[in-house]
Short mmCIF file of C-alpha atoms and ligand atoms in Angstrom, two decimals:
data_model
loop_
_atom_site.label_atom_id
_atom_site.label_comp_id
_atom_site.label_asym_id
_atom_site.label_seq_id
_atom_site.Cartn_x
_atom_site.Cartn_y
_atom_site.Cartn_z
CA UNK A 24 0.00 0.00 0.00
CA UNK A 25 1.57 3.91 -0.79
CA UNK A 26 2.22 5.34 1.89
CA UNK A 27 0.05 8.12 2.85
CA UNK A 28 2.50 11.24 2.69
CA UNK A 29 0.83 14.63 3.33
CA UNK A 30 2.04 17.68 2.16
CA UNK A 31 1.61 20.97 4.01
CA UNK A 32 -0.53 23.09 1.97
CA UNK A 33 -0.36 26.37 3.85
CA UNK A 34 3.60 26.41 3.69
CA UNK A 35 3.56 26.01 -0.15
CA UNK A 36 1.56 29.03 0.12
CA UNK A 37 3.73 30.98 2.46
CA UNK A 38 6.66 30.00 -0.32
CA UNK A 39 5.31 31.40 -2.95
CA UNK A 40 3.92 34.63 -1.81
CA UNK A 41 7.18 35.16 0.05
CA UNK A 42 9.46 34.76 -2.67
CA UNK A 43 6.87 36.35 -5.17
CA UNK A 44 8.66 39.73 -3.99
CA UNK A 45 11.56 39.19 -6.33
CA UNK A 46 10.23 41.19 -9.11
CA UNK A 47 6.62 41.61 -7.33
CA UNK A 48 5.00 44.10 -9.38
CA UNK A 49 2.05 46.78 -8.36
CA UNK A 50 -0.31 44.65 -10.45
CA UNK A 51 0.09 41.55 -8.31
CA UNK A 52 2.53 39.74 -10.64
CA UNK A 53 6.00 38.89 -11.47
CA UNK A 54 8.29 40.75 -13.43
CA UNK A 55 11.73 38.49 -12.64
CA UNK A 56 13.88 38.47 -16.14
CA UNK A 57 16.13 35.55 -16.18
CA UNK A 58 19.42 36.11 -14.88
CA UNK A 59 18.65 39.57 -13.50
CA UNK A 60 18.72 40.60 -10.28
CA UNK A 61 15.73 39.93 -9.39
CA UNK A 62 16.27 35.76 -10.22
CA UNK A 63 19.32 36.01 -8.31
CA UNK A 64 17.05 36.30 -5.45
CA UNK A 65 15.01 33.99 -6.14
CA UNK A 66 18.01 31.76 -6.77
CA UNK A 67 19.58 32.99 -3.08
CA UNK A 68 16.11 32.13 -1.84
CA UNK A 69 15.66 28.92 -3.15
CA UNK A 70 19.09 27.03 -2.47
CA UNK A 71 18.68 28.29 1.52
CA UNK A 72 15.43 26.45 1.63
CA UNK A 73 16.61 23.87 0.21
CA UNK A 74 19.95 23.37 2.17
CA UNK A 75 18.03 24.09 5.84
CA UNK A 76 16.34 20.21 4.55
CA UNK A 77 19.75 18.70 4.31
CA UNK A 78 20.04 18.72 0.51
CA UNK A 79 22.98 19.64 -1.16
CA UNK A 80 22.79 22.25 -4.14
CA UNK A 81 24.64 21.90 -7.18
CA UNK A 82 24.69 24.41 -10.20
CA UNK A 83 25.96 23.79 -13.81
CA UNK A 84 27.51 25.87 -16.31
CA UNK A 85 24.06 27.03 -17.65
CA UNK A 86 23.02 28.15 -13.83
CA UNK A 87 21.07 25.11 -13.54
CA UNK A 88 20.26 24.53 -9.96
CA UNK A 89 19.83 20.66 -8.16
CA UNK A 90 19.22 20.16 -4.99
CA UNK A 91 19.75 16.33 -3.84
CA UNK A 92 18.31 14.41 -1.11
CA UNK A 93 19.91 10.80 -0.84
CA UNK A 94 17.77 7.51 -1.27
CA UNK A 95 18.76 4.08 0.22
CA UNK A 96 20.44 3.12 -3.18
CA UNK A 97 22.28 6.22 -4.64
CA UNK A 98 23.82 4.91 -7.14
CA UNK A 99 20.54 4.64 -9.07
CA UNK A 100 20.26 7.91 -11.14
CA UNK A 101 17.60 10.54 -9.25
CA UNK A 102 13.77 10.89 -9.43
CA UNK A 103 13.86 14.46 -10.29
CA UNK A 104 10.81 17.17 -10.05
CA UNK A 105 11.13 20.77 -10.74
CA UNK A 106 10.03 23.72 -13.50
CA UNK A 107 11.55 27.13 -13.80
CA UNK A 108 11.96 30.63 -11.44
CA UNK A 109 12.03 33.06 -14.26
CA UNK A 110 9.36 34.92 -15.25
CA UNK A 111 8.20 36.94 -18.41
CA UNK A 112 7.99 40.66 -18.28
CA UNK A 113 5.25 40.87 -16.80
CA UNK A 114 4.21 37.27 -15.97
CA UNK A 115 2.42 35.74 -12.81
CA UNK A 116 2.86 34.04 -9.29
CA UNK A 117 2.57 31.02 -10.93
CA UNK A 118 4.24 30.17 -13.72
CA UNK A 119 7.20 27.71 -13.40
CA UNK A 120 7.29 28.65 -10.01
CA UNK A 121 4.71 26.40 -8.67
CA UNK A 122 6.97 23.61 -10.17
CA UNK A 123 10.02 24.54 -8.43
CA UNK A 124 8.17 25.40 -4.98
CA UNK A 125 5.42 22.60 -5.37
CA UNK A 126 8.57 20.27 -5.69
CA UNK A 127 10.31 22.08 -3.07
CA UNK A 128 7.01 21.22 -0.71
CA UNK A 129 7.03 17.31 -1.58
CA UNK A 130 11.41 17.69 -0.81
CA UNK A 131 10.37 19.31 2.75
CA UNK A 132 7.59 16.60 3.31
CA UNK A 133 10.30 13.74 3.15
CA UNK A 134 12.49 15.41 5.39
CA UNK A 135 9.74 16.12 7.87
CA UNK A 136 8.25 12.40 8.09
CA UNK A 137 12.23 10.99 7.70
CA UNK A 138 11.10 9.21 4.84
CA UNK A 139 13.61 7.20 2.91
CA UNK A 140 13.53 6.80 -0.68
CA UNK A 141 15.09 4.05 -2.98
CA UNK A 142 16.50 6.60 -5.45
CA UNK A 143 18.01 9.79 -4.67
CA UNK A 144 15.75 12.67 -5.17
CA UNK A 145 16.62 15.87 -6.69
CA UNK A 146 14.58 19.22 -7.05
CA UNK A 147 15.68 21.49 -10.18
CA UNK A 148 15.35 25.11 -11.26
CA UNK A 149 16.09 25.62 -14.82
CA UNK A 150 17.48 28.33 -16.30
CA UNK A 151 15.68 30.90 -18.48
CA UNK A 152 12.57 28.72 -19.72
CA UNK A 153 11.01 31.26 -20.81
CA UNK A 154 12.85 32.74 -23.57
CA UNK A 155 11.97 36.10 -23.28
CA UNK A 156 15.05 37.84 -22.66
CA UNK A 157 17.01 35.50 -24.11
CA UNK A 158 15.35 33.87 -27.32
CA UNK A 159 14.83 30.74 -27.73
CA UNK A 160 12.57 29.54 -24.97
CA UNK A 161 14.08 26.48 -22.77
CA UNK A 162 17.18 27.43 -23.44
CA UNK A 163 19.60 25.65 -20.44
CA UNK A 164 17.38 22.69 -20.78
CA UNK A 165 17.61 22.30 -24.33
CA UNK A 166 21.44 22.83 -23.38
CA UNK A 167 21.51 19.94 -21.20
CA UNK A 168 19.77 17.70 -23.39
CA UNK A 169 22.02 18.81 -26.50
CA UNK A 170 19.61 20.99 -28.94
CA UNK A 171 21.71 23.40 -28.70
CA UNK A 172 25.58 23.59 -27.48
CA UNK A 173 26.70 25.76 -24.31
CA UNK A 174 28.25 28.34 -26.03
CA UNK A 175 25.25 28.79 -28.50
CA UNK A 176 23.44 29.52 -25.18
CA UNK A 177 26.24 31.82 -23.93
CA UNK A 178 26.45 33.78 -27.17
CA UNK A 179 22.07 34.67 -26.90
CA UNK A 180 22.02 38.60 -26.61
CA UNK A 181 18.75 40.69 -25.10
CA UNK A 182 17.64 43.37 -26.95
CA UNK A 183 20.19 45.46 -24.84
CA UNK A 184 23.14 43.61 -26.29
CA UNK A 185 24.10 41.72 -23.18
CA UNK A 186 25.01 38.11 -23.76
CA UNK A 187 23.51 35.21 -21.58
CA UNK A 188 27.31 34.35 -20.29
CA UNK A 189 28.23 37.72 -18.91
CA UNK A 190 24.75 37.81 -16.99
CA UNK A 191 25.04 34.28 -15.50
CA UNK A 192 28.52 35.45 -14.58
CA UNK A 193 27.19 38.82 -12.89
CA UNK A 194 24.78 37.08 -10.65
CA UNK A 195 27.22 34.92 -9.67
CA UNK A 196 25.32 31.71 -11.15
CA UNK A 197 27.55 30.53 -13.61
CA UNK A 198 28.55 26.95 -11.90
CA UNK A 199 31.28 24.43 -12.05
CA UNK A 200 29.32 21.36 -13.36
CA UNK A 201 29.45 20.87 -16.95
CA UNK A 202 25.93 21.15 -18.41
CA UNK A 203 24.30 17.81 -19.51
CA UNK A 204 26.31 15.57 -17.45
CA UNK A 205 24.29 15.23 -14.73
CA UNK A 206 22.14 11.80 -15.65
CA UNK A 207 18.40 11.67 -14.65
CA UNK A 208 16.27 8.85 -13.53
CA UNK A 209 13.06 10.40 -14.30
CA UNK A 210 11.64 13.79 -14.28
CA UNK A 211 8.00 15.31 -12.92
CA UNK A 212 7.16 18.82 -14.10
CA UNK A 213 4.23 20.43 -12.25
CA UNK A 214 2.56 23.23 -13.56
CA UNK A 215 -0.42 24.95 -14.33
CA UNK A 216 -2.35 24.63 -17.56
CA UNK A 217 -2.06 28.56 -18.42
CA UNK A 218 -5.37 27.28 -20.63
CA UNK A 219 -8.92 27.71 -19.65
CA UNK A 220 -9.97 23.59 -20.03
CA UNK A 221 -9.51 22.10 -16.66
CA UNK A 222 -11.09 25.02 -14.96
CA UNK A 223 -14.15 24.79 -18.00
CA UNK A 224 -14.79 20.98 -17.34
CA UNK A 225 -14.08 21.57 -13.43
CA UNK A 226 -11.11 19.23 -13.16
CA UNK A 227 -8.73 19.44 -11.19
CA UNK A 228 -5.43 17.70 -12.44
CA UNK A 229 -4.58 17.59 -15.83
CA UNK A 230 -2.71 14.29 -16.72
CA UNK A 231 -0.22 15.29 -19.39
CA UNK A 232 0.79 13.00 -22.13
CA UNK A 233 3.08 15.28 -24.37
CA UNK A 234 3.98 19.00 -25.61
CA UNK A 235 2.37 20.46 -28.91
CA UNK A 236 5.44 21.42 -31.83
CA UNK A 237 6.66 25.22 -31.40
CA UNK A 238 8.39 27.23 -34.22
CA UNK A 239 9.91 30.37 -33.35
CA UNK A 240 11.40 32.88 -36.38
CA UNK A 241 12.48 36.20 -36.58
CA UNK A 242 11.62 38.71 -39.57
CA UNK A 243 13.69 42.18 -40.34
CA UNK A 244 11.50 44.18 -42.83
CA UNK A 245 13.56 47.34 -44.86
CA UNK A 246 12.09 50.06 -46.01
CA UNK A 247 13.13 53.70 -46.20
CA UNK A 248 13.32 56.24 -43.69
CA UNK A 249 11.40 59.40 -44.56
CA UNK A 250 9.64 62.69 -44.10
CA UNK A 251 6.04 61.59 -43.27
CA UNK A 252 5.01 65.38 -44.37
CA UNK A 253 7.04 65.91 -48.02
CA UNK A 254 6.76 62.09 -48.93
CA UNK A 255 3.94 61.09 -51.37
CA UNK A 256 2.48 57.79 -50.31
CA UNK A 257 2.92 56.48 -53.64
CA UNK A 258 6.92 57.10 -53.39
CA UNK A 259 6.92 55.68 -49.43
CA UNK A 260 9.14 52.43 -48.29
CA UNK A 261 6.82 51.82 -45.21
CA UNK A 262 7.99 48.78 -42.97
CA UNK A 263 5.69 49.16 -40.73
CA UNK A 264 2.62 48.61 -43.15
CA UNK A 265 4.56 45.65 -44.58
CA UNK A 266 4.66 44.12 -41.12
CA UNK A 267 1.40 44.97 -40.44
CA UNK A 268 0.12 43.17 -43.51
CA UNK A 269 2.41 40.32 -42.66
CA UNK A 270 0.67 40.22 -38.60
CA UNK A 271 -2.37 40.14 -40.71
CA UNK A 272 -0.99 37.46 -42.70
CA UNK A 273 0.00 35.14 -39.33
CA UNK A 274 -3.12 35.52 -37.88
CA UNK A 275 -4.97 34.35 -40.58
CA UNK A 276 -2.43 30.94 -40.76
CA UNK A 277 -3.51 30.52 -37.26
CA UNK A 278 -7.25 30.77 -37.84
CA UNK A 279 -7.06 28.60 -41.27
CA UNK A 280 -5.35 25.15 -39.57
CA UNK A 281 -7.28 25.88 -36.27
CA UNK A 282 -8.61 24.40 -33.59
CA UNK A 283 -5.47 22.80 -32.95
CA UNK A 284 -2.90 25.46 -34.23
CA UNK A 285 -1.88 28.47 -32.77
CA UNK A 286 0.10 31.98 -34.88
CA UNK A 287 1.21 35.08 -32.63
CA UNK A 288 3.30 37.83 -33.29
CA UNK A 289 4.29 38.93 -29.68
CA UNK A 290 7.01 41.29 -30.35
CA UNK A 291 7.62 44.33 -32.70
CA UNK A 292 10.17 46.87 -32.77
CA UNK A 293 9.84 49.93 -35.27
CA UNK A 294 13.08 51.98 -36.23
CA UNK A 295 13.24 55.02 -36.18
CA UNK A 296 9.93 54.78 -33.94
CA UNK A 297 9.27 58.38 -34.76
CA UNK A 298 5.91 59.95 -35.01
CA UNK A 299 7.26 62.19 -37.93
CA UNK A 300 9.26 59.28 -39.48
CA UNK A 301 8.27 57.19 -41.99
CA UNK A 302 9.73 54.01 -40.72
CA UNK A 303 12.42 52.12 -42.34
CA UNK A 304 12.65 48.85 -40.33
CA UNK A 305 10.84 46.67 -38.21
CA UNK A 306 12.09 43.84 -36.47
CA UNK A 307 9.35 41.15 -35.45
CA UNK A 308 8.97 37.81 -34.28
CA UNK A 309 6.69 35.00 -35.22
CA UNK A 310 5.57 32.07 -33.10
CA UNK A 311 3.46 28.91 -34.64
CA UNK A 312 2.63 26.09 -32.60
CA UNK A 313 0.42 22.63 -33.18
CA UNK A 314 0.33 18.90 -32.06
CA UNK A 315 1.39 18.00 -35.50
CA UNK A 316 4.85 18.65 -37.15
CA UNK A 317 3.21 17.84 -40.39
CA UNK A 318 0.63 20.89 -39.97
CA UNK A 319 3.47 23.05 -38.74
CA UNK A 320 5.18 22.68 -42.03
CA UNK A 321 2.01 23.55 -44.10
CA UNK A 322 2.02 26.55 -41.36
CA UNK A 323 5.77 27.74 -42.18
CA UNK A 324 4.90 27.34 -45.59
CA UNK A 325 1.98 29.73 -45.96
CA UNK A 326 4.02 31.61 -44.04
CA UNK A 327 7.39 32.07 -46.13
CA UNK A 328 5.14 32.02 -48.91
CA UNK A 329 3.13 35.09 -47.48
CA UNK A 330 6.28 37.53 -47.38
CA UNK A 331 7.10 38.07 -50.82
CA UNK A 332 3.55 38.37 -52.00
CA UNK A 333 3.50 41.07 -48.74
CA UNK A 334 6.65 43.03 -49.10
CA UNK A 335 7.50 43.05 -52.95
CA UNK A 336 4.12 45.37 -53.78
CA UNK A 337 5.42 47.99 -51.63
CA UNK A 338 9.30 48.00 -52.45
CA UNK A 339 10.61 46.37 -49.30
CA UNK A 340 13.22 43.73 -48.70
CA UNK A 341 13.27 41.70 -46.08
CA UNK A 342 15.22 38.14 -43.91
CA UNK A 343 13.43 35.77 -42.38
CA UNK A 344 14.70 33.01 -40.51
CA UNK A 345 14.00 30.18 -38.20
CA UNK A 346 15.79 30.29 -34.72
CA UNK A 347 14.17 27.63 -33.03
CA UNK A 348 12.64 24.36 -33.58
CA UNK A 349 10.94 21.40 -31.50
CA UNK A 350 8.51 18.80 -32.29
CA UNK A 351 5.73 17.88 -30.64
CA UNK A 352 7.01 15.43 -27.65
CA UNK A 353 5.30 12.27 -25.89
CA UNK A 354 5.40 11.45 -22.49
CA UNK A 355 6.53 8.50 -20.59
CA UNK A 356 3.49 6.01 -20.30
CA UNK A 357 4.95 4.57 -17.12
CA UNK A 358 4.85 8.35 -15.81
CA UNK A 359 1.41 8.82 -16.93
CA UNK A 360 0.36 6.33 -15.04
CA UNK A 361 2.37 7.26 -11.79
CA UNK A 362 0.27 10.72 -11.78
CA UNK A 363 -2.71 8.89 -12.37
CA UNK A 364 -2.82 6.59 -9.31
CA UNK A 365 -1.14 9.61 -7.77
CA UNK A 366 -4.50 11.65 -8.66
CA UNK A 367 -6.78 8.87 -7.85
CA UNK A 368 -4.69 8.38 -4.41
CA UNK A 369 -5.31 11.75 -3.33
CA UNK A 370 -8.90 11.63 -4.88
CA UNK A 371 -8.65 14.21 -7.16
CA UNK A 372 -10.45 14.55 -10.17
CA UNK A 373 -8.30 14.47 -13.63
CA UNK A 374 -8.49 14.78 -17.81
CA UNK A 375 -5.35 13.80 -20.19
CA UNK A 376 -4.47 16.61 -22.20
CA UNK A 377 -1.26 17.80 -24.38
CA UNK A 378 0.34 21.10 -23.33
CA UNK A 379 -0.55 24.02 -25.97
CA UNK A 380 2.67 25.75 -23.79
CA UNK A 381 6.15 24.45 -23.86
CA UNK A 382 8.25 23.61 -20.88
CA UNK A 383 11.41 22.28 -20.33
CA UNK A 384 9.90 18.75 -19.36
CA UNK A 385 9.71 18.77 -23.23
CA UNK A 386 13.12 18.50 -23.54
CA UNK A 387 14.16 16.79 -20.80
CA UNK A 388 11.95 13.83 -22.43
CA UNK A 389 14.63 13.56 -24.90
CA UNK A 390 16.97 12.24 -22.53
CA UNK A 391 14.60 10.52 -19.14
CA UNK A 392 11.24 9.78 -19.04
CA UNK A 393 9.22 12.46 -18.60
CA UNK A 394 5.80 13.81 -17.51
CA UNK A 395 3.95 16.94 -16.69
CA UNK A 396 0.86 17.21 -14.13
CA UNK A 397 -1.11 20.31 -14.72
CA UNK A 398 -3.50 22.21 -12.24
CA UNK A 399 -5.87 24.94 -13.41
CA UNK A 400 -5.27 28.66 -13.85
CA UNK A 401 -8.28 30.68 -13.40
CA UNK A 402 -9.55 31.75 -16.47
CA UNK A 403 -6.68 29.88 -18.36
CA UNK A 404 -4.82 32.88 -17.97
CA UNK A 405 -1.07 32.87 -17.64
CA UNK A 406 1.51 34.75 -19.06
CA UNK A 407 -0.58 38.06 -17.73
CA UNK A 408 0.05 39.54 -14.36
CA UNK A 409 -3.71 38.36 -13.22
CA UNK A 410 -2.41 34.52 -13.47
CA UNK A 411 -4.17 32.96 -10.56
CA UNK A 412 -3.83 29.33 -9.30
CA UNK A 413 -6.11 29.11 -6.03
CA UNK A 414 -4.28 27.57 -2.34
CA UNK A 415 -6.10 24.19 -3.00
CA UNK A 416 -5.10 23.80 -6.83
CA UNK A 417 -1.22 24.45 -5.93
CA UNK A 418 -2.00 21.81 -2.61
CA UNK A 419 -3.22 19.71 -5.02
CA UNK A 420 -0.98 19.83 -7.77
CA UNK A 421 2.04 19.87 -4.81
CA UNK A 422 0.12 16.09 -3.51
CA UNK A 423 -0.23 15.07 -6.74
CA UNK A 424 3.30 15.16 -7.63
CA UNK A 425 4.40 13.78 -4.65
CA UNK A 426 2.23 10.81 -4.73
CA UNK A 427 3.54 10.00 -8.31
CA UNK A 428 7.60 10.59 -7.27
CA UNK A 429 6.67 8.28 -4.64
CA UNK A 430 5.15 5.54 -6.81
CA UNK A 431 7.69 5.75 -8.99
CA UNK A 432 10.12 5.18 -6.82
CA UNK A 433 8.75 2.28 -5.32
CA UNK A 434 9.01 0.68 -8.70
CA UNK A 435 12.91 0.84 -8.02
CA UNK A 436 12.89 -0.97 -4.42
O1 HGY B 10 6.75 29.77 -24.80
C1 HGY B 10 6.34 28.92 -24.00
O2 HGY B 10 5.50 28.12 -24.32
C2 HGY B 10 6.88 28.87 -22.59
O3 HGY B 10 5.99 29.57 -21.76
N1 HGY B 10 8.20 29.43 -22.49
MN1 MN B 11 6.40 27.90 -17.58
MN1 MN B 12 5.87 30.83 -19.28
#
């Protein structure tokens, strides 16, 4: 019989409102960059907590943080659980950081009731998930499982020009252990949806059985900078209206191979940006997701297909080209089925579903088996500073994942 382990709901609360001042913002959310100051906090924050259980805290050369609690047998690889601390610009309590602190909860449960696992257990923040700062998303997890190499990583510039090494370096984060050599025996990700279905069919854990495909590209459109009062609009360069035809363009991608796909342009930059200037470049980036890698090609082809037709008309050049790349992922089934008798242990009501977000579990697949559990976001809303998980979804979502580490591990004793 599993043993009945019980997590302590109210101080999973008190962890995440307490360290949801690193980058608090007046709005009620998060606004904690990766590698910033703000996730050196968080960092500082999260390797006391988990050194006052006894675990020790190792960092890579990505800033990849694990904290280890021995099992009875430790030279089988470790159950691992854990998400991400950074946030987007103006992201929510939530996000990745229920992973990390819902994992962080199961961690101080074991040490409370002295239980002894078979495999060593290991919590782990990853860095920059999001990809916000530093494009593409996932990137110290894609790192570690080999998508891309370290110093691709360490070469990633903001939009300010610093590089992803120097930061890790200036928050003091950049560690010892070579990225990717760390082996895993398994890995949980909690999380919530940041989609409105468990909350709309009033479930309560969402049983995860892979990651939808993501594309990300970036576009430079050139026109020609000029006098918006002396220039005839039949002589104009205009960038912007190119890109605005293109956003147009996306959209319309999106709503053609929906339900199942998804086409965003989330950021735009305009040079000169001047209300007297006609402008002469735009930068923008384009983002199309969907279960299937075959429909994703049909996507990027409408879309590549789409410039020309766009920008010739109106006498602008432009690049285009794909900086990330990963396909749809499966879970493992022997996973699945851990957070299912994990949900049904804790009598919690449950749906399978495939993330429409991506996460770093969806890499880490490539090289353990894997699995998400999801717990509702009111609304569906994430990514927004109003992201709100309630006390008893994250208590949940916290049990859940502890049940299934747990009846995992058993399988190893
Ligand atoms: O882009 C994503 O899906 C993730 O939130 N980084
Ligand atoms: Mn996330
Ligand atoms: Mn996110």
């Amino acid at each position: 019989m599993q043993p009945n382990l019980q997590i302590n709901p109210q101080r999973l609360w008190d962890s995440l409102m307490d360290t949801a001042r690193f980058g608090g913002t007046e709005k009620g959310g998060i606004r904690r960059l990766t590698l910033s100051d703000e996730d050196r906090q968080v960092r500082d924050w999260f390797r006391k907590a988990c050194e006052a259980i006894g675990c020790t805290v190792s960092i890579d050369d990505c800033g990849n943080m694990f904290a280890r609690r021995p099992g009875r047998n430790n030279d089988l690889p470790p159950i691992a659980m854990g998400s991400h601390l950074d946030t987007q610009p103006t992201g929510g309590k939530f996000d990745g950081v229920l992973g990390v602190l819902g994992a962080l909860e199961a961690m101080r449960t074991l040490h409370d009731l002295g239980y002894e696992t078979n495999a060593p257990i290991e919590i782990i923040n990853w860095t920059n998930e999001e990809g916000s700062r530093f494009a593409p998303a996932m990137l110290a997890s894609g790192v570690f499982v080999g998508a891309f190499s370290r110093d691709f990583a360490y070469s990633r510039e903001d939009r300010d020009g610093k590089a992803f090494e120097a930061e890790l370096e200036r928050i003091g984060y950049r560690g010892a252990e070579p990225v990717g050599q760390r082996k895993l025996g398994a890995f949980f990700e909690l999380h919530i949806e940041q989609g409105p279905i468990l909350e709309d069919e009033a479930k309560m854990i969402g049983v995860v059985t892979g990651v939808q495909g993501v594309r990300w590209y970036e576009v430079t459109v050139t026109g020609q900078d000029a006098h918006t009062g002396a220039t005839p609009m039949r002589l104009r360069k205009n960038a912007l209206v190119g890109a605005a035809r293109m956003i147009e363009k996306i959209d319309a991608i999106g709503h053609h191979f929906a339900p199942d796909a998804v086409a965003t342009v989330g950021l735009v930059e305009v040079k000169p940006n001047s209300r007297n200037v006609v402008p002469g470049e735009v930068f923008f980036t384009i983002d199309l997701r969907h279960p299937d890698d075959a429909i994703l090609d049909k996507m990027e082809a409408a879309m590549r297909a789409a410039l020309p037709e766009v920008m010739n008309p109106l006498k602008l050049t432009f690049e285009e080209k794909r900086i990330w790349s990963n396909p749809a992922v499966r879970f493992a089934p022997e996973l699945i089925e851990c957070v299912r008798e994990g949900a049904r242990q804790a009598g919690y009501s449950m749906r399978e579903m495939v993330s429409g977000a991506g996460h770093d579990a969806a890499y880490i697949a490539r090289v353990a088996p894997t699995t998400m559990i999801f717990v509702p976001c009111a609304g569906g809303l994430s990514h927004n500073e109003a992201e709100s998980t309630s006390f008893d979804e994250c208590a949940a979502g916290a049990q859940v994942l502890l049940n299934a580490v747990i009846a995992h591990d058993r399988t190893l004793g």
